[in-house]
mmCIF file of C-alpha atoms in Angstrom:
data_model
loop_
_atom_site.group_PDB
_atom_site.id
_atom_site.type_symbol
_atom_site.label_atom_id
_atom_site.label_comp_id
_atom_site.label_asym_id
_atom_site.label_seq_id
_atom_site.Cartn_x
_atom_site.Cartn_y
_atom_site.Cartn_z
ATOM 1 C CA MET A 1 -85.146 60.628 81.365
ATOM 2 C CA SER A 2 -88.299 62.505 81.968
ATOM 3 C CA PHE A 3 -90.002 58.624 80.792
ATOM 4 C CA VAL A 4 -87.882 56.973 82.673
ATOM 5 C CA ARG A 5 -88.456 59.027 85.792
ATOM 6 C CA ARG A 6 -92.144 58.796 84.762
ATOM 7 C CA ALA A 7 -92.246 54.979 85.166
ATOM 8 C CA ALA A 8 -90.329 55.119 88.540
ATOM 9 C CA THR A 9 -92.847 56.714 89.725
ATOM 10 C CA VAL A 10 -95.552 54.291 88.278
ATOM 11 C CA LEU A 11 -93.545 51.324 89.678
ATOM 12 C CA ALA A 12 -92.809 52.708 93.422
ATOM 13 C CA ALA A 13 -97.012 53.507 93.532
ATOM 14 C CA ALA A 14 -97.739 49.919 92.605
ATOM 15 C CA THR A 15 -95.052 48.742 94.931
ATOM 16 C CA ALA A 16 -96.567 50.652 97.950
ATOM 17 C CA LEU A 17 -100.244 49.571 96.602
ATOM 18 C CA THR A 18 -99.446 45.731 96.918
ATOM 19 C CA ALA A 19 -97.341 45.873 100.319
ATOM 20 C CA GLY A 20 -100.931 48.257 101.942
ATOM 21 C CA LEU A 21 -103.026 45.204 100.195
ATOM 22 C CA ALA A 22 -100.399 42.204 101.446
ATOM 23 C CA LEU A 23 -99.348 43.301 105.145
ATOM 24 C CA PRO A 24 -102.608 43.972 106.553
ATOM 25 C CA ALA A 25 -102.884 40.566 105.838
ATOM 26 C CA LEU A 26 -100.242 39.393 108.069
ATOM 27 C CA ALA A 27 -100.077 41.921 110.826
ATOM 28 C CA HIS A 28 -102.710 40.830 113.139
ATOM 29 C CA VAL A 29 -103.300 37.657 115.060
ATOM 30 C CA SER A 30 -105.783 35.751 112.969
ATOM 31 C CA ILE A 31 -107.310 32.531 113.436
ATOM 32 C CA ASN A 32 -107.311 29.644 110.350
ATOM 33 C CA PRO A 33 -109.131 28.261 109.107
ATOM 34 C CA GLY A 34 -111.907 31.731 110.048
ATOM 35 C CA THR A 35 -114.402 29.511 109.046
ATOM 36 C CA ALA A 36 -116.228 26.134 110.677
ATOM 37 C CA GLU A 37 -119.630 24.743 110.955
ATOM 38 C CA GLN A 38 -122.543 24.732 112.975
ATOM 39 C CA GLY A 39 -122.706 21.945 115.298
ATOM 40 C CA GLY A 40 -119.351 20.783 114.682
ATOM 41 C CA PHE A 41 -116.057 20.095 116.012
ATOM 42 C CA THR A 42 -112.913 22.085 114.477
ATOM 43 C CA LYS A 43 -109.224 22.556 114.771
ATOM 44 C CA VAL A 44 -108.239 25.810 114.332
ATOM 45 C CA ALA A 45 -104.834 27.696 114.673
ATOM 46 C CA PHE A 46 -104.260 31.071 116.119
ATOM 47 C CA ARG A 47 -101.526 32.876 114.184
ATOM 48 C CA VAL A 48 -99.252 35.271 116.092
ATOM 49 C CA PRO A 49 -97.004 37.113 113.863
ATOM 50 C CA ASN A 50 -94.560 39.117 115.896
ATOM 51 C CA GLU A 51 -95.201 43.194 114.644
ATOM 52 C CA ARG A 52 -92.120 45.055 116.876
ATOM 53 C CA ASP A 53 -88.308 45.278 115.247
ATOM 54 C CA ASN A 54 -86.888 45.447 118.855
ATOM 55 C CA ALA A 55 -89.044 42.949 120.244
ATOM 56 C CA SER A 56 -90.333 38.967 120.459
ATOM 57 C CA THR A 57 -93.308 38.025 121.772
ATOM 58 C CA THR A 58 -93.240 35.931 124.894
ATOM 59 C CA LYS A 59 -96.845 35.209 125.578
ATOM 60 C CA VAL A 60 -100.010 34.480 123.949
ATOM 61 C CA GLN A 61 -103.614 35.037 125.732
ATOM 62 C CA VAL A 62 -106.685 33.687 124.128
ATOM 63 C CA SER A 63 -110.207 34.212 125.547
ATOM 64 C CA PHE A 64 -112.860 31.995 125.094
ATOM 65 C CA PRO A 65 -116.548 32.627 124.279
ATOM 66 C CA THR A 66 -118.578 31.786 127.801
ATOM 67 C CA ASP A 67 -122.168 33.164 126.445
ATOM 68 C CA HIS A 68 -121.678 30.324 124.181
ATOM 69 C CA PRO A 69 -119.191 28.321 125.318
ATOM 70 C CA LEU A 70 -116.938 24.978 124.257
ATOM 71 C CA ALA A 71 -117.300 22.024 125.689
ATOM 72 C CA PHE A 72 -114.535 20.071 124.516
ATOM 73 C CA VAL A 73 -111.590 22.098 123.936
ATOM 74 C CA SER A 74 -108.021 20.257 123.903
ATOM 75 C CA VAL A 75 -104.501 21.714 122.789
ATOM 76 C CA LYS A 76 -101.534 20.853 120.806
ATOM 77 C CA PRO A 77 -98.258 20.854 122.392
ATOM 78 C CA VAL A 78 -95.850 23.339 120.646
ATOM 79 C CA PRO A 79 -92.015 23.111 121.260
ATOM 80 C CA GLY A 80 -90.330 25.632 123.755
ATOM 81 C CA TRP A 81 -93.898 27.143 124.973
ATOM 82 C CA ASP A 82 -95.903 25.971 128.217
ATOM 83 C CA VAL A 83 -99.073 26.186 127.986
ATOM 84 C CA LYS A 84 -102.443 26.887 130.557
ATOM 85 C CA VAL A 85 -105.709 26.163 129.977
ATOM 86 C CA THR A 86 -107.938 27.480 132.255
ATOM 87 C CA GLU A 87 -111.427 26.785 133.165
ATOM 88 C CA GLY A 88 -114.293 28.632 134.871
ATOM 89 C CA LYS A 89 -117.530 28.600 135.997
ATOM 90 C CA LEU A 90 -119.966 30.775 133.733
ATOM 91 C CA PRO A 91 -122.102 33.468 134.150
ATOM 92 C CA LYS A 92 -125.371 31.187 134.076
ATOM 93 C CA PRO A 93 -125.689 27.279 133.116
ATOM 94 C CA VAL A 94 -125.571 26.582 129.282
ATOM 95 C CA LYS A 95 -127.926 23.907 128.114
ATOM 96 C CA THR A 96 -126.206 21.097 125.599
ATOM 97 C CA GLU A 97 -127.035 18.167 124.215
ATOM 98 C CA TYR A 98 -124.896 16.799 126.606
ATOM 99 C CA GLY A 99 -126.869 18.458 129.537
ATOM 100 C CA ASP A 100 -126.301 21.457 131.557
ATOM 101 C CA LEU A 101 -122.727 22.724 130.987
ATOM 102 C CA GLU A 102 -121.797 25.052 134.080
ATOM 103 C CA GLU A 103 -118.167 25.016 133.300
ATOM 104 C CA ALA A 104 -115.932 25.737 130.451
ATOM 105 C CA VAL A 105 -112.870 26.803 129.231
ATOM 106 C CA THR A 106 -112.094 30.211 129.634
ATOM 107 C CA THR A 107 -108.248 30.540 128.673
ATOM 108 C CA VAL A 108 -105.667 29.242 127.065
ATOM 109 C CA VAL A 109 -102.367 30.722 127.978
ATOM 110 C CA TRP A 110 -98.700 30.024 126.209
ATOM 111 C CA SER A 111 -95.921 31.472 127.527
ATOM 112 C CA GLY A 112 -92.257 30.216 127.752
ATOM 113 C CA GLY A 113 -91.754 30.359 124.671
ATOM 114 C CA LYS A 114 -90.081 33.126 121.606
ATOM 115 C CA ILE A 115 -91.723 34.702 118.356
ATOM 116 C CA ASN A 116 -88.543 36.498 116.949
ATOM 117 C CA PRO A 117 -89.054 39.678 114.986
ATOM 118 C CA GLY A 118 -89.814 39.044 111.533
ATOM 119 C CA GLU A 119 -91.603 35.585 112.792
ATOM 120 C CA PHE A 120 -94.820 34.007 113.256
ATOM 121 C CA GLN A 121 -96.728 30.938 115.015
ATOM 122 C CA GLU A 122 -99.084 28.994 114.843
ATOM 123 C CA PHE A 123 -101.021 28.164 118.097
ATOM 124 C CA GLU A 124 -103.115 25.186 116.951
ATOM 125 C CA VAL A 125 -106.635 23.882 119.299
ATOM 126 C CA SER A 126 -109.243 21.371 119.011
ATOM 127 C CA MET A 127 -112.635 22.486 120.010
ATOM 128 C CA GLY A 128 -116.274 21.440 119.850
ATOM 129 C CA GLN A 129 -119.720 21.498 119.777
ATOM 130 C CA LEU A 130 -119.946 24.812 118.324
ATOM 131 C CA PRO A 131 -123.183 26.565 118.757
ATOM 132 C CA LYS A 132 -125.899 26.403 115.770
ATOM 133 C CA ASP A 133 -128.075 29.526 116.724
ATOM 134 C CA VAL A 134 -124.578 32.063 116.060
ATOM 135 C CA ASP A 135 -122.667 33.322 112.804
ATOM 136 C CA SER A 136 -119.632 33.628 114.421
ATOM 137 C CA LEU A 137 -117.271 33.312 117.796
ATOM 138 C CA THR A 138 -114.994 35.866 119.180
ATOM 139 C CA PHE A 139 -111.477 35.191 121.092
ATOM 140 C CA PRO A 140 -110.416 37.989 121.840
ATOM 141 C CA THR A 141 -106.140 37.710 122.753
ATOM 142 C CA LYS A 142 -103.709 39.218 124.801
ATOM 143 C CA GLN A 143 -100.331 39.404 123.079
ATOM 144 C CA THR A 144 -97.190 40.219 125.326
ATOM 145 C CA TYR A 145 -93.850 41.295 123.915
ATOM 146 C CA SER A 146 -90.231 40.924 125.963
ATOM 147 C CA GLY A 147 -90.227 44.826 126.072
ATOM 148 C CA GLY A 148 -92.995 44.632 128.870
ATOM 149 C CA GLU A 149 -95.774 45.698 125.871
ATOM 150 C CA VAL A 150 -99.434 44.090 125.787
ATOM 151 C CA VAL A 151 -101.483 44.524 122.594
ATOM 152 C CA ASP A 152 -104.682 43.829 123.146
ATOM 153 C CA TRP A 153 -106.810 42.052 120.277
ATOM 154 C CA ALA A 154 -110.065 42.591 121.358
ATOM 155 C CA ASP A 155 -111.452 46.063 118.491
ATOM 156 C CA ALA A 156 -115.251 44.577 117.346
ATOM 157 C CA PRO A 157 -115.538 45.560 113.403
ATOM 158 C CA LYS A 158 -116.797 48.882 112.772
ATOM 159 C CA SER A 159 -119.796 50.225 111.994
ATOM 160 C CA ASP A 160 -118.837 51.210 108.403
ATOM 161 C CA GLY A 161 -117.782 47.967 107.958
ATOM 162 C CA THR A 162 -114.375 48.617 107.596
ATOM 163 C CA GLU A 163 -111.298 46.715 109.985
ATOM 164 C CA ALA A 164 -110.753 47.917 113.675
ATOM 165 C CA GLU A 165 -107.159 48.910 114.624
ATOM 166 C CA HIS A 166 -107.020 45.567 116.776
ATOM 167 C CA PRO A 167 -109.518 43.156 115.629
ATOM 168 C CA ALA A 168 -110.398 40.438 117.559
ATOM 169 C CA PRO A 169 -109.673 36.875 115.942
ATOM 170 C CA THR A 170 -112.875 35.883 114.915
ATOM 171 C CA LEU A 171 -114.263 32.325 113.269
ATOM 172 C CA LYS A 172 -117.089 32.591 110.976
ATOM 173 C CA LEU A 173 -119.853 29.866 111.330
ATOM 174 C CA VAL A 174 -121.493 28.553 108.610
ATOM 175 C CA PRO A 175 -124.447 26.389 108.213
ATOM 176 C CA ALA A 176 -123.752 22.457 108.095
ATOM 177 C CA SER A 177 -123.028 20.960 104.681
ATOM 178 C CA GLY A 178 -125.516 18.259 105.161
ATOM 179 C CA ASP A 179 -122.936 15.523 104.359
ATOM 180 C CA ASP A 180 -124.831 12.869 106.202
ATOM 181 C CA ASP A 181 -121.632 10.563 106.689
ATOM 182 C CA HIS A 182 -119.033 13.478 108.193
ATOM 183 C CA HIS A 183 -122.258 14.286 110.226
ATOM 184 C CA HIS A 184 -122.480 11.239 111.772
ATOM 185 C CA SER A 185 -119.216 10.331 112.474
ATOM 186 C CA ALA A 186 -119.266 13.830 114.176
ATOM 187 C CA ALA A 187 -121.952 12.932 116.073
ATOM 188 C CA SER A 188 -120.551 9.477 116.684
ATOM 189 C CA ALA A 189 -116.943 10.983 118.532
ATOM 190 C CA SER A 190 -118.687 13.861 120.104
ATOM 191 C CA ALA A 191 -121.174 11.574 121.997
ATOM 192 C CA SER A 192 -118.483 8.732 122.794
ATOM 193 C CA ALA A 193 -117.116 11.910 124.772
ATOM 194 C CA ALA A 194 -120.169 12.998 126.196
ATOM 195 C CA PRO A 195 -119.961 11.478 129.568
ATOM 196 C CA ALA A 196 -116.709 13.753 130.315
ATOM 197 C CA ALA A 197 -118.932 16.351 129.951
ATOM 198 C CA ALA A 198 -121.205 15.585 132.251
ATOM 199 C CA THR A 199 -118.462 14.754 134.596
ATOM 200 C CA GLY A 200 -115.089 15.756 134.021
ATOM 201 C CA PRO A 201 -112.948 18.496 132.930
ATOM 202 C CA SER A 202 -113.949 20.661 129.720
ATOM 203 C CA VAL A 203 -110.534 19.696 128.701
ATOM 204 C CA ALA A 204 -110.824 16.534 125.963
ATOM 205 C CA PRO A 205 -109.383 15.346 122.643
ATOM 206 C CA VAL A 206 -111.932 15.879 119.799
ATOM 207 C CA ALA A 207 -112.008 15.335 116.272
ATOM 208 C CA ALA A 208 -110.076 17.773 114.083
ATOM 209 C CA ALA A 209 -110.717 19.318 110.865
ATOM 210 C CA SER A 210 -108.081 19.898 108.044
ATOM 211 C CA ALA A 211 -104.977 22.264 108.971
ATOM 212 C CA SER A 212 -104.928 25.890 108.405
ATOM 213 C CA SER A 213 -104.893 28.009 105.406
ATOM 214 C CA SER A 214 -102.571 30.429 104.773
ATOM 215 C CA ASP A 215 -104.397 33.797 103.522
ATOM 216 C CA GLY A 216 -101.643 36.078 104.197
ATOM 217 C CA THR A 217 -99.046 34.031 101.897
ATOM 218 C CA ALA A 218 -101.503 34.056 98.980
ATOM 219 C CA ARG A 219 -101.999 38.001 99.115
ATOM 220 C CA LEU A 220 -98.109 38.263 99.396
ATOM 221 C CA LEU A 221 -97.803 35.955 95.903
ATOM 222 C CA GLY A 222 -100.606 37.959 94.477
ATOM 223 C CA GLY A 223 -98.963 41.077 95.046
ATOM 224 C CA ALA A 224 -95.860 40.313 93.470
ATOM 225 C CA GLY A 225 -96.727 39.596 90.886
ATOM 226 C CA LEU A 226 -98.876 42.634 90.168
ATOM 227 C CA VAL A 227 -95.046 44.044 90.801
ATOM 228 C CA VAL A 228 -93.553 41.560 88.269
ATOM 229 C CA GLY A 229 -96.197 42.717 85.895
ATOM 230 C CA VAL A 230 -95.762 46.971 85.709
ATOM 231 C CA ILE A 231 -91.927 45.809 86.246
ATOM 232 C CA GLY A 232 -92.187 43.901 82.635
ATOM 233 C CA VAL A 233 -94.609 47.121 81.211
ATOM 234 C CA VAL A 234 -92.069 49.399 82.180
ATOM 235 C CA VAL A 235 -88.815 47.600 80.668
ATOM 236 C CA GLY A 236 -90.686 46.713 77.850
ATOM 237 C CA ALA A 237 -91.818 50.711 76.983
ATOM 238 C CA LEU A 238 -88.481 51.780 77.555
ATOM 239 C CA GLY A 239 -87.383 49.149 74.850
ATOM 240 C CA LEU A 240 -89.594 50.431 72.368
ATOM 241 C CA ARG A 241 -88.516 53.935 73.045
ATOM 242 C CA ARG A 242 -84.781 52.834 72.402
ATOM 243 C CA ARG A 243 -85.889 51.439 68.970
ATOM 244 C CA ALA A 244 -87.964 54.442 68.021
ATOM 245 C CA ALA A 245 -84.952 56.341 68.820
#
């Protein structure tokens, strides 16, 4: 019986470890995919999980960078949700290949819908042209619950490299791949939209990249495999013990 108790303890520890590895990936508001090419256009999804057992998420507000503003932003409708895209005057004009940009999208707010406990929702945005001189963009996000609680996902990474309690969704920017066909295609699409940047609002459809990945799901599946493996070891050991007896 002592052997069985020890095996159960090992199994419980492995399960706890697996949960600890998998759950954080699902708990935070994140941006997916998490990387895009500098100087290009991309489509991302702001993935918002509901973290409360006794309240629903009823509002999501995403702030867009003003130090590296995006000239073209468009949103994909989400059934059951209203969306409001707000433009504002920039602290100072930003030079772009289409001219000086004086106004840009500052916030996008989704409201009127509901993310129930145990559920998540993705809010898709197409945007560009991404800056070429920085390696990341952050999008501080406020998540409002039906009980009135507001969670501010705006923490910067910690100096020791560990994750902050409420990290801001961050899009990492990597150098362009050098694919001439892709570059010319993106350039053509952006050039055709250039007049709108100079004379009209910043909200305009742009070329979209591939759909978002599911990093959290992959971690859960990996964790489940770990637990199944531990269970197999325990069952096998018990069988050998019985045969030896």
